XYZ file of C-alpha atoms in Angstrom:
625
model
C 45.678 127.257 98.283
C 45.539 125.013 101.231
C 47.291 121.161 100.334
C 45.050 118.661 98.624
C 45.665 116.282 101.050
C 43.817 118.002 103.844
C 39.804 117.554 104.669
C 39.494 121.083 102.877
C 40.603 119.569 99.495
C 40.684 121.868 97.328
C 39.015 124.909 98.002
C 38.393 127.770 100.713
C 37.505 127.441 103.959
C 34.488 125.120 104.938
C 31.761 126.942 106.949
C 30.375 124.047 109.087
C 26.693 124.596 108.829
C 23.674 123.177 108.275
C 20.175 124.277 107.175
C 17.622 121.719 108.437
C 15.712 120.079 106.340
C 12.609 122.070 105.136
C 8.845 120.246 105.544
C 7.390 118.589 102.286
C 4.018 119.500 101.609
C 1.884 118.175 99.285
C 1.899 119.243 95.450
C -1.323 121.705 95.393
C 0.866 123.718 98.057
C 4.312 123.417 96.430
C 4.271 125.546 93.769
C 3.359 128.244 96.433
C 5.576 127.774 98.760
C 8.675 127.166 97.591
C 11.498 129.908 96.667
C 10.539 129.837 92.314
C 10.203 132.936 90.332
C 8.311 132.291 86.968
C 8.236 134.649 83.977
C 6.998 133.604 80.627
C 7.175 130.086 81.201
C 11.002 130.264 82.706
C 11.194 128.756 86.495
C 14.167 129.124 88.630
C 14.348 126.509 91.240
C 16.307 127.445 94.005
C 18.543 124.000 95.308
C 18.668 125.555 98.456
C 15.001 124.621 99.095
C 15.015 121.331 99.082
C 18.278 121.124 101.459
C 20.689 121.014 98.976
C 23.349 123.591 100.387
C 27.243 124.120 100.540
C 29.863 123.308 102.529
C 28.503 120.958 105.261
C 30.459 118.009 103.708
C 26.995 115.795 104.150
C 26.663 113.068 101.725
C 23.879 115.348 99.256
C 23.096 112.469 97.001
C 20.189 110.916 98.383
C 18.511 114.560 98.423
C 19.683 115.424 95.082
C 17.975 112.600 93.801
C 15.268 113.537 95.450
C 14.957 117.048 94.699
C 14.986 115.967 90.788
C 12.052 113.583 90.933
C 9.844 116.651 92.857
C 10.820 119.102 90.691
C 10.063 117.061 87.020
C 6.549 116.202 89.453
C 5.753 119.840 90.327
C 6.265 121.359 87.017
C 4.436 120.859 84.341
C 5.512 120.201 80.411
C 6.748 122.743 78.232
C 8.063 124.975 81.117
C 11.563 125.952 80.924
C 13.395 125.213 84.356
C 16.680 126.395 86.011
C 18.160 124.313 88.911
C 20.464 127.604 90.746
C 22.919 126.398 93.575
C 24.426 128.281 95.838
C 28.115 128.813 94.970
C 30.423 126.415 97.544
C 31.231 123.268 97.738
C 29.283 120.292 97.321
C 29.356 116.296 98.659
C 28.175 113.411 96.421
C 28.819 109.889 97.174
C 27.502 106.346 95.618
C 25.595 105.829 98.756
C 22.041 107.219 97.594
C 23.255 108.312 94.019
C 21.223 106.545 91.168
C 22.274 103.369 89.119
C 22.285 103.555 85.319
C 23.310 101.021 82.347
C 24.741 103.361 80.230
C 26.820 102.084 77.199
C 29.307 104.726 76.362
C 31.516 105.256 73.290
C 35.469 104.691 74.192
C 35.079 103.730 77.847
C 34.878 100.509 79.501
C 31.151 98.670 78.719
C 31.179 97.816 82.822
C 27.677 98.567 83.979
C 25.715 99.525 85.917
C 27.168 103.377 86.512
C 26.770 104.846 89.835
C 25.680 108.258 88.844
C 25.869 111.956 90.518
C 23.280 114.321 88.395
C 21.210 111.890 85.723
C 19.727 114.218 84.285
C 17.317 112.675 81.502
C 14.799 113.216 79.312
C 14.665 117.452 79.868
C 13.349 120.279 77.958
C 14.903 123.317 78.302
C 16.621 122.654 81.423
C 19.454 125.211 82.808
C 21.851 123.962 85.336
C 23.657 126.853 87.220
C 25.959 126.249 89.607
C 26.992 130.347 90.052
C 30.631 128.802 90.506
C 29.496 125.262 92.889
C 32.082 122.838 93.250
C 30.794 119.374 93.136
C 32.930 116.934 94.512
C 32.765 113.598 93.934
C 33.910 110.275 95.965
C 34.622 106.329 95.475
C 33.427 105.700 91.409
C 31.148 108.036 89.883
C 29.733 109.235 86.998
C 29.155 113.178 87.792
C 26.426 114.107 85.531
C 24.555 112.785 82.327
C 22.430 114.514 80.279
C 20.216 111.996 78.379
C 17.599 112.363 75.110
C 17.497 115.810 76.152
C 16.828 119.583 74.119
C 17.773 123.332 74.419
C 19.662 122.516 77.807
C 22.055 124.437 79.509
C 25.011 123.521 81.541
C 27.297 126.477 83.516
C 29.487 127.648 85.995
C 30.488 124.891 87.912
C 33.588 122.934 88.902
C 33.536 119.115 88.374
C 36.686 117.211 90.969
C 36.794 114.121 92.897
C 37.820 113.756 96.323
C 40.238 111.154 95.593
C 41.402 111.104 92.128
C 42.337 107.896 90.758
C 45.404 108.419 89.255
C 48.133 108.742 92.043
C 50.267 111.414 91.865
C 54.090 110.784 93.339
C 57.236 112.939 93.393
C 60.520 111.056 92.783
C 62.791 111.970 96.422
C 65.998 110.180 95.174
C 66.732 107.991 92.344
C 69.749 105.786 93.137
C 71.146 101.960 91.833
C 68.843 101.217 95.274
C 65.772 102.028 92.794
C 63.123 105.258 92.563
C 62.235 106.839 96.020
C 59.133 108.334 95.830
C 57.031 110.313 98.251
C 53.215 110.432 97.294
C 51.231 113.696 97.514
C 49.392 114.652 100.408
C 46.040 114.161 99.626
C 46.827 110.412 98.714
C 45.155 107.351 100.115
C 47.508 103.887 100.368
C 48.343 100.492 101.902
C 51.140 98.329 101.155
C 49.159 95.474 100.440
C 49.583 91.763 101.182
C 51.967 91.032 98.095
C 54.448 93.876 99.028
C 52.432 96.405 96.427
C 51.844 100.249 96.462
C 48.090 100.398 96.562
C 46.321 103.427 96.232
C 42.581 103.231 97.564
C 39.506 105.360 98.018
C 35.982 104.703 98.644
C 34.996 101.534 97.216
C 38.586 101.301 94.863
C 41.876 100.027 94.980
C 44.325 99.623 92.708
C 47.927 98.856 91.758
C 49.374 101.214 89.338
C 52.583 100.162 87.325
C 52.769 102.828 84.447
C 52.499 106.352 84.564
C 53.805 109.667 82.922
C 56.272 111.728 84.574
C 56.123 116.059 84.606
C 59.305 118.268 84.924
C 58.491 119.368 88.636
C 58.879 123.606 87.908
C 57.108 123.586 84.552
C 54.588 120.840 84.455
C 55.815 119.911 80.962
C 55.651 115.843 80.578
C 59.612 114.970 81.000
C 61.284 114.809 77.397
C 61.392 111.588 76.121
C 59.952 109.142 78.516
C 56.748 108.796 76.733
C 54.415 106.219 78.779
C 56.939 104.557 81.706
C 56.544 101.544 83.259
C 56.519 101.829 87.064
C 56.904 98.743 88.793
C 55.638 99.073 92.261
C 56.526 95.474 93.831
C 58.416 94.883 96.746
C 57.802 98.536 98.108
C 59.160 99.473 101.200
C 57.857 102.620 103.119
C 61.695 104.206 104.613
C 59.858 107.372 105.945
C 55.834 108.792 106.595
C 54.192 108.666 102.853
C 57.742 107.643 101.224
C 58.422 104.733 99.978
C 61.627 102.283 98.135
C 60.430 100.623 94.891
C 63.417 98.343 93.978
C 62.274 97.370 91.053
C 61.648 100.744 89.557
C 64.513 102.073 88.190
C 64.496 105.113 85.229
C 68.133 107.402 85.030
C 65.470 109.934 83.445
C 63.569 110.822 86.585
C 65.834 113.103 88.821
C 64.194 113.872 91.983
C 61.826 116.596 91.914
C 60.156 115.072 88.892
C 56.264 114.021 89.460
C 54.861 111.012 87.865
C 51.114 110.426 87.752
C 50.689 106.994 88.332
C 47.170 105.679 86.599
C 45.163 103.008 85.926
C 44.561 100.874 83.378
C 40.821 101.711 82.964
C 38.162 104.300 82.043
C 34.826 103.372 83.537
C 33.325 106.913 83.169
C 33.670 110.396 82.092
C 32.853 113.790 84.077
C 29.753 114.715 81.543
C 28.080 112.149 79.378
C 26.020 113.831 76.421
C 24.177 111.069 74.588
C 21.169 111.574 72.317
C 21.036 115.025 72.847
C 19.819 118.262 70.692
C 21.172 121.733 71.408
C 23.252 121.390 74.631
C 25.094 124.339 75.621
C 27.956 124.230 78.168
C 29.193 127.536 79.632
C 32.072 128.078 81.847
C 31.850 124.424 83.307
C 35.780 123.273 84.388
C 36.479 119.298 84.762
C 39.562 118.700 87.684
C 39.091 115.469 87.443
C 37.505 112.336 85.543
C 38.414 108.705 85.441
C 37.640 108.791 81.480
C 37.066 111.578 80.061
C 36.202 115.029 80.235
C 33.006 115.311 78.223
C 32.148 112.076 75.904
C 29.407 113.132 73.427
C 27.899 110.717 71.359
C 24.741 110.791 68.987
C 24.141 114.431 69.754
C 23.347 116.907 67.288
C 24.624 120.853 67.302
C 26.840 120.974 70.814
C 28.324 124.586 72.243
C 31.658 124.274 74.477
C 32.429 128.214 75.647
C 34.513 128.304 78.665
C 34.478 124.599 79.109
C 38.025 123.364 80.988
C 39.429 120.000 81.696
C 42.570 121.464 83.829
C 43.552 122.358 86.805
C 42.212 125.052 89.675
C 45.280 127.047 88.750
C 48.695 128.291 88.816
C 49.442 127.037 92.514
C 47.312 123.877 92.084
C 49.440 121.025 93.501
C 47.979 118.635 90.815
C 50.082 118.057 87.477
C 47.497 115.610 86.004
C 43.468 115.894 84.745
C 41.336 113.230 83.192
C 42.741 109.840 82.450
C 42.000 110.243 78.469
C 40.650 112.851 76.435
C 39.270 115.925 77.636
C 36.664 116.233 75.392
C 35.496 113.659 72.533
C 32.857 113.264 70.228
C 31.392 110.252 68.969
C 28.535 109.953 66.111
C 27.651 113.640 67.028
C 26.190 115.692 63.362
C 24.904 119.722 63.145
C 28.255 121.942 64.890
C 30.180 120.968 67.650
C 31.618 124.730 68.275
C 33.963 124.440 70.979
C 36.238 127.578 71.725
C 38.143 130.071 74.603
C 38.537 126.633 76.827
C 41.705 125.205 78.557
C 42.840 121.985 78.483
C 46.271 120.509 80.182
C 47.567 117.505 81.900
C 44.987 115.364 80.570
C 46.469 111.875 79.265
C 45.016 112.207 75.424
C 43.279 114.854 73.115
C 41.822 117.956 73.945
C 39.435 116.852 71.197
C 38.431 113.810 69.186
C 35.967 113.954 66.659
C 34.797 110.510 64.790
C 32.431 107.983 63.680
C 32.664 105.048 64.105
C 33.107 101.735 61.543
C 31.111 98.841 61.681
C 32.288 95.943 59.814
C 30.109 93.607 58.228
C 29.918 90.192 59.253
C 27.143 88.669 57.341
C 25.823 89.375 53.799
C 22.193 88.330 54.004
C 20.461 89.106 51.233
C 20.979 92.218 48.408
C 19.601 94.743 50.808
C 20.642 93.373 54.193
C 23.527 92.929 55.586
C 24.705 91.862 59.884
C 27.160 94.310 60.696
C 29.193 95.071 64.225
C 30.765 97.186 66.223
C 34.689 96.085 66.396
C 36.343 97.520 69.439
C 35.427 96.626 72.568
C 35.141 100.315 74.317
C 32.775 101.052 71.553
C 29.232 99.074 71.112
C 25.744 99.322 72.729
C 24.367 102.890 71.600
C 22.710 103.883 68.250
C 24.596 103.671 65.578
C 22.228 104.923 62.995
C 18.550 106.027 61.951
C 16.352 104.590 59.077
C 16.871 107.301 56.010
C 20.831 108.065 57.365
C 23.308 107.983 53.954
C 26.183 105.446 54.465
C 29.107 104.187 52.287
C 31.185 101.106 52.411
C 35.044 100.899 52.256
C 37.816 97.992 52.578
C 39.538 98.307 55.252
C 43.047 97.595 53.868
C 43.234 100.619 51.645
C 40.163 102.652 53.117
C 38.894 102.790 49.501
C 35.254 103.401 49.217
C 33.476 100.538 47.661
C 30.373 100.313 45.677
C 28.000 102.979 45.745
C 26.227 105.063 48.218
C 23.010 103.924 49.814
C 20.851 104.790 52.600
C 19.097 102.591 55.595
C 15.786 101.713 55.854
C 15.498 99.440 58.743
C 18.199 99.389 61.788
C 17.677 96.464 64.121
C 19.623 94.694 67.129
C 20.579 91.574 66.138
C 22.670 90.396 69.454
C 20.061 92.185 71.784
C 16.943 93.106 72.561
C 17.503 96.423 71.855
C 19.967 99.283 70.675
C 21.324 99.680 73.688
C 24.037 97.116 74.625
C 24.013 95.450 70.980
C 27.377 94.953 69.591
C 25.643 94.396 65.871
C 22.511 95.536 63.838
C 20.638 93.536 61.182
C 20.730 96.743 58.787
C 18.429 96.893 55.400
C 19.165 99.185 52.789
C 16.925 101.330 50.325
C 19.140 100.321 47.190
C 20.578 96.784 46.435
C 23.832 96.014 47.279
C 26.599 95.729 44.271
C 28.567 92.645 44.452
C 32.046 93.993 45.733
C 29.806 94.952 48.945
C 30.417 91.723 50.772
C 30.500 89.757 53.538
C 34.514 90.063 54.276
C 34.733 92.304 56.735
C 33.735 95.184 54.724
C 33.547 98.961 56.315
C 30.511 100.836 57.022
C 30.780 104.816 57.662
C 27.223 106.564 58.508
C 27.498 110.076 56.805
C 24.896 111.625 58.125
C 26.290 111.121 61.797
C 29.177 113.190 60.756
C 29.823 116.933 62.358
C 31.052 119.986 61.285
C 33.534 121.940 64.117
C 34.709 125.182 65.340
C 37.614 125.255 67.305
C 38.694 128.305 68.057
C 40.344 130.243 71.026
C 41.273 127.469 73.341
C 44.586 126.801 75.161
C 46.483 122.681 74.792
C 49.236 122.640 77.055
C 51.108 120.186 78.842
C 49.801 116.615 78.175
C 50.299 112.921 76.267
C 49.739 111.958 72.971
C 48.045 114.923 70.995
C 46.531 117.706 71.471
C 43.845 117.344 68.440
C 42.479 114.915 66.419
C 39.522 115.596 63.890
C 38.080 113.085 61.707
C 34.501 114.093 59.949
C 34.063 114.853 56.149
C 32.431 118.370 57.137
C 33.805 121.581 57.348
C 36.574 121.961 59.831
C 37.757 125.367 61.334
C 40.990 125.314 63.911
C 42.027 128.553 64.197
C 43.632 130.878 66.640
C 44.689 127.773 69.642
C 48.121 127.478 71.463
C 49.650 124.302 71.312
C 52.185 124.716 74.041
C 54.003 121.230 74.749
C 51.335 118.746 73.687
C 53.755 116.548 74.225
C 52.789 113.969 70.762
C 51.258 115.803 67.583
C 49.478 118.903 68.017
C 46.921 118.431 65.739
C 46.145 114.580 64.014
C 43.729 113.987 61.031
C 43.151 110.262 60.895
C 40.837 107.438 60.339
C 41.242 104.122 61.256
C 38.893 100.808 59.824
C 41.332 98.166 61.709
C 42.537 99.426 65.231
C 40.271 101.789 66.813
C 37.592 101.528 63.972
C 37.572 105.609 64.217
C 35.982 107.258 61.212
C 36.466 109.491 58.723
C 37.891 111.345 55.675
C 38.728 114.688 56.268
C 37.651 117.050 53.236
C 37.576 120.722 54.214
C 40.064 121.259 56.974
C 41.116 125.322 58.163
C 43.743 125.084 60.155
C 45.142 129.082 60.676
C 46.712 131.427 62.910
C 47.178 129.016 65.693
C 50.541 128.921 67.734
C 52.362 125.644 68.208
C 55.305 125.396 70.503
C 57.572 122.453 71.004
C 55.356 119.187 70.029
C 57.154 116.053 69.816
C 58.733 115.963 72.766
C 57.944 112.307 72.815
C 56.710 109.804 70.917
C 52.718 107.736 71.123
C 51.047 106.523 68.459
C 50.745 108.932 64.701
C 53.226 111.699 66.828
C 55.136 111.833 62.879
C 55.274 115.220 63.035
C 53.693 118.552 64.594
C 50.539 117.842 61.974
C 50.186 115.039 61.507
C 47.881 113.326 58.573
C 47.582 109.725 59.374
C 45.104 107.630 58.139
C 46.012 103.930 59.174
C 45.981 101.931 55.533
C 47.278 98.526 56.442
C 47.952 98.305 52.016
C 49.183 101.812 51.166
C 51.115 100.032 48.080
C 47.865 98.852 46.870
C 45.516 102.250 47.512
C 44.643 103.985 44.084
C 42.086 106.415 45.576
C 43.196 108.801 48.685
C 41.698 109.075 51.880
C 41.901 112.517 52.577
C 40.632 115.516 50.755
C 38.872 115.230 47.297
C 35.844 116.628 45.714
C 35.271 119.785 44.457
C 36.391 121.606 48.519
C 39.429 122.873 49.496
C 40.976 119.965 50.921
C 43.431 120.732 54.203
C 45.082 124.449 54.432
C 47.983 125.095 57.110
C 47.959 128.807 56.890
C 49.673 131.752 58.874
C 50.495 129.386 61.571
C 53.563 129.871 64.028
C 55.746 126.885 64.592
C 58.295 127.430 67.717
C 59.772 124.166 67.678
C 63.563 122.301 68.187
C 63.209 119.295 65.861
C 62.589 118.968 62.314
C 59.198 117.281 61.539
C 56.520 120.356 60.831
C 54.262 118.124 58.613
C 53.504 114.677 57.678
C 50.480 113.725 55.159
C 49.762 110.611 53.894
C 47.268 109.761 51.488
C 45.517 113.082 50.770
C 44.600 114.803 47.771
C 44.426 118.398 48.036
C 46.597 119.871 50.677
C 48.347 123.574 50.937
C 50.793 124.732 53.209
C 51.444 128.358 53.206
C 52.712 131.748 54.586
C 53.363 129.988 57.831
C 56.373 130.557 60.147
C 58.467 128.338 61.623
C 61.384 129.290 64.517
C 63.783 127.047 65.283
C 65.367 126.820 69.544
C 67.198 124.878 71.519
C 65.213 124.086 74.205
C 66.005 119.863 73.590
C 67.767 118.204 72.028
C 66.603 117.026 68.363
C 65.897 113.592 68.329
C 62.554 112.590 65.904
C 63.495 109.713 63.259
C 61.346 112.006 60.391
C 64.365 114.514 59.932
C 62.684 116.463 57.036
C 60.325 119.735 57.590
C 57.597 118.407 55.178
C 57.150 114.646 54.391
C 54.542 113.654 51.921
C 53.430 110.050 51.692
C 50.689 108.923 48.672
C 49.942 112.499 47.802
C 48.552 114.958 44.846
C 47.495 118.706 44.347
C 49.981 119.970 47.308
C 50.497 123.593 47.148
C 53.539 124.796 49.642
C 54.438 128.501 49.215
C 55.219 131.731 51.100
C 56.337 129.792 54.076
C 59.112 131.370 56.579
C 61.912 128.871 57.742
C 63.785 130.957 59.919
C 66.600 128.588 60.225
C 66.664 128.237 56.356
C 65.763 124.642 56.088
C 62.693 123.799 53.975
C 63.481 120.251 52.905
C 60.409 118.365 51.676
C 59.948 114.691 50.847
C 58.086 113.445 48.370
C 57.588 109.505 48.520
């Protein structure tokens, strides 16, 4: 594979061609003319028609755009359309590419979005790439699938020309500070204050934290976590090399690569919002400055195939998407996501929540004001007249009062849903005292999923590798977790930080391979599962968070645990938990080093069942506090 830093990126060899533009005609003769084959309703659009072809590196935004506008014109409703491209590669910059405001859950609220593919309002739609590469430039949303049904997303490859997040390889590392030479493909200026700068089309940016891979393996380096990367007073001693004086680290020996990134996340590759029914299908994310895939108030959502990771073994990238690969926010039906691959991303594979609003304002005995809390998270639906919600405090994440259901959902900071940070909300039943005005909780129940997650491969990047958070069924079975790096698999819920619902009440989590988690430490990384609701007044909870009812609760079962520290399990707060006929192997591939120096720790805790378990190394120490 030919160096990233060439013209020919990332793939094979650019035939320099171009097909000329073909005539419009007017729509009575369209429908003729053009290359569509209809059966039963089904058209196939070929993208080739309306100029849209490979590898001629021209700017194919303004004809995308275009193209979409003639085809929703030229097809009438009800009729089921496929857009095919060509396989090769394909140019898209923000010169000609659409402006939306989109508000979208855990990114930054900047707007408007400079977007690639907006793909809105469809019925039915199937995008096939046959294995396209759409690459990206400057600041870009790829694609966005709006208030769509039945669609269809496959085999294509999402990357940017110039990623973002600046990828460096330490040269020497002396009392001088960090030599480091950046990768080839790498766009920079010293700039006027002595700064590293890293720049594309229509960006800059000074990065000064990063995290650092072991050069051979691509594992993150143990135990350096999130560094700090100082990149003032930079002096360039050779082409692409440069002195950073102020960055110094004893744990980066040359040869180690450091991603260098910055601080925000304007956008992910594919935005899902309001959707019913979206399948994606052998679809691979290179590259994102947010996420991979956000999702949020979508209902029933099929990942098979779907990547955030690299093009490969012999890829010279070590890094993916500047958060999670894929997350889901407000979503309900079944988010079945299996047989992807997802590595060197710089959070989850997955993250499944709700989100809290906290209310602000008793009104009256039906009607409360109630907000969003954290600022990557406000300005889309929150909720639907006749959704079931329940109230909790936030110190304890106790429910509170009793159930009730919405009848009216309004704006109250906007003029409408989207870009409100709170609702006026009226309910069908009145509102029991101890629902009040001090910043109680409010969790939406029927905006809650259940998920499938099942044959997919976590390897080789920061924080976690799961994180699940929905009071419906949840199956994770059958994964390697192979240096997550954190926790390899996180059930939380959070009314105070990142305001991320839920309880978790049926949780499978079987047959699934974990090898050597923890080899640094971000935020809930207390052991390889970890159960970590965040309960500000644990001292004062009487209910627990996790588990209850009349379902199983959480079962860890015929797992494999390959691991050279102590900390297998950690649950706080949960009632109904079982961990059995699991395995766990001991090595000595680092050194211990994890302050929780027990196998099992239990925190706030009833009904626990641990039996038939396999400690190889014969220690099965549990604590029980």
């Amino acid at each position: 594979m030919p160096p990233l830093g060439e013209l020919s990126v990332f793939l094979s060899p650019i035939n320099q061609y171009y097909l000329k533009r073909m005539k419009r005609m007017i729509l009575n003769c369209c429908l003729a003319c053009m290359t569509l084959s209809a059966c039963a309703g089904n058209i196939v659009v070929e993208m080739k028609d309306y100029g849209i072809v490979p590898d001629t590196r021209e700017n194919l935004s303004p004809k995308l755009q275009q193209a979409l506008q003639e085809i929703r014109q030229q097809n009438g409703s009800g009729e089921k359309i496929t857009l095919r491209f060509e396989p090769g590669r394909y140019d898209f910059h923000p010169d000609g590419a659409v402006r939306r405001v989109y508000y979208i859950s855990n990114h930054d609220q900047d707007n408007p979005k400079t977007v690639g593919f907006p793909l809105e309002d469809w019925d039915g739609l199937t995008l096939d790439g046959q294995g396209a590469d759409f690459i990206f430039h400057g600041r870009m949303l790829p694609l966005s699938l709006i208030r769509s049904t039945d669609c269809t997303l496959k085999n294509f490859h999402i990357d940017f020309e110039t990623p973002h997040i600046t990828q460096v390889k330490v040269v020497a590392n002396s009392d001088e500070g960090i030599t480091f030479e950046a990768a080839p493909w790498v766009q920079y200026r010293v700039n006027d204050h002595g700064q590293f700068e890293a720049c594309g089309e229509g960006w800059s940016v000074v990065p000064d934290w990063g995290i650092a891979f072991e050069g051979d393996t691509k594992h993150l380096v143990y135990r350096t976590s999130d560094l700090g990367c100082p990149m003032d007073s930079v002096k360039e001693v050779a082409p692409r090399t440069f002195l950073s004086p102020e960055w110094k680290d004893s744990r980066l020996v040359p040869g180690t690569v450091v991603a260098l990134r910055p601080g925000g996340r304007p956008t992910p590759g594919i935005l899902l919002s309001e959707d019913t029914r979206t399948h994606i299908l052998n679809v691979q994310v290179h590259y994102a400055e947010g996420m991979g895939l956000l999702a949020q108030m979508s209902e029933d959502i099929t990942l098979d195939g779907f990547g955030v990771c690299l093009r490969g073994d012999d890829d010279p990238r070590y890094f993916t998407t500047q958060a999670d690969a894929t997350h889901f926010s407000g979503c309900k039906g079944l988010i079945d996501s299996r047989n992807g691959l997802y590595e060197g991303m710089m959070d989850d594979a997955i993250n499944v929540h709700g989100t809290y609003l906290k209310i602000m304002e008793r009104v009256d005995d039906r009607t409360v004001i109630a907000r969003y809390m954290h600022p990557q998270a406000y300005g889309f639906p929150w909720g639907t007249p006749g959704d079931e919600v329940q109230f909790l405090r936030p110190k304890t994440l106790e429910t509170t009062g009793q159930g009730n259901r919405i009848a009216e959902i309004l704006p109250y900071d906007s003029e409408t849903v989207y870009g409100a940070k709170a609702f006026r909300i009226t309910f069908d039943q009145p509102l029991e005292a101890v629902v009040t005005d001090e910043r109680c909780g409010i969790e939406n129940l029927t905006w809650c999923p259940e998920v499938i997650f099942t044959g997919n491969t976590i390897r080789n990047n920061r924080a976690r590798g799961a994180l699940f958070s929905t009071p419906r069924k949840t199956v994770v079975e059958d994964n390697l977790f192979d240096h997550t790096s954190g926790a390899a698999i996180l059930l939380c819920g959070d009314c105070n930080g990142w305001f991320e619902t839920g309880a978790c009440r049926d949780v499978q989590i079987r047959r699934n391979r974990f090898i050597n988690s923890l080899t640094n430490m971000f935020q809930f990384t207390e052991a390889v599962i970890s159960i970590y609701p965040v309960i500000p007044d644990l001292a004062a909870q009487q209910q627990y968070f996790h588990g209850g009812g009349d379902v199983p609760g959480i079962v860890v079962e015929q797992n494999e645990f390959e691991t050279f520290d102590r900390p297998i399990l950690y649950a706080k707060s949960v009632d109904g938990l079982t961990f059995r006929n699991n395995v766990i192997k001991e090595n000595n591939d680092y050194p211990a080093f994890h302050r929780n120096k027990v196998r099992i720790r239990l925190q706030h805790t009833r009904n626990v069942t641990i039996e038939g378990n396999d400690f190889q190394d014969g220690d099965d120490s549990v604590v029980d506090e």
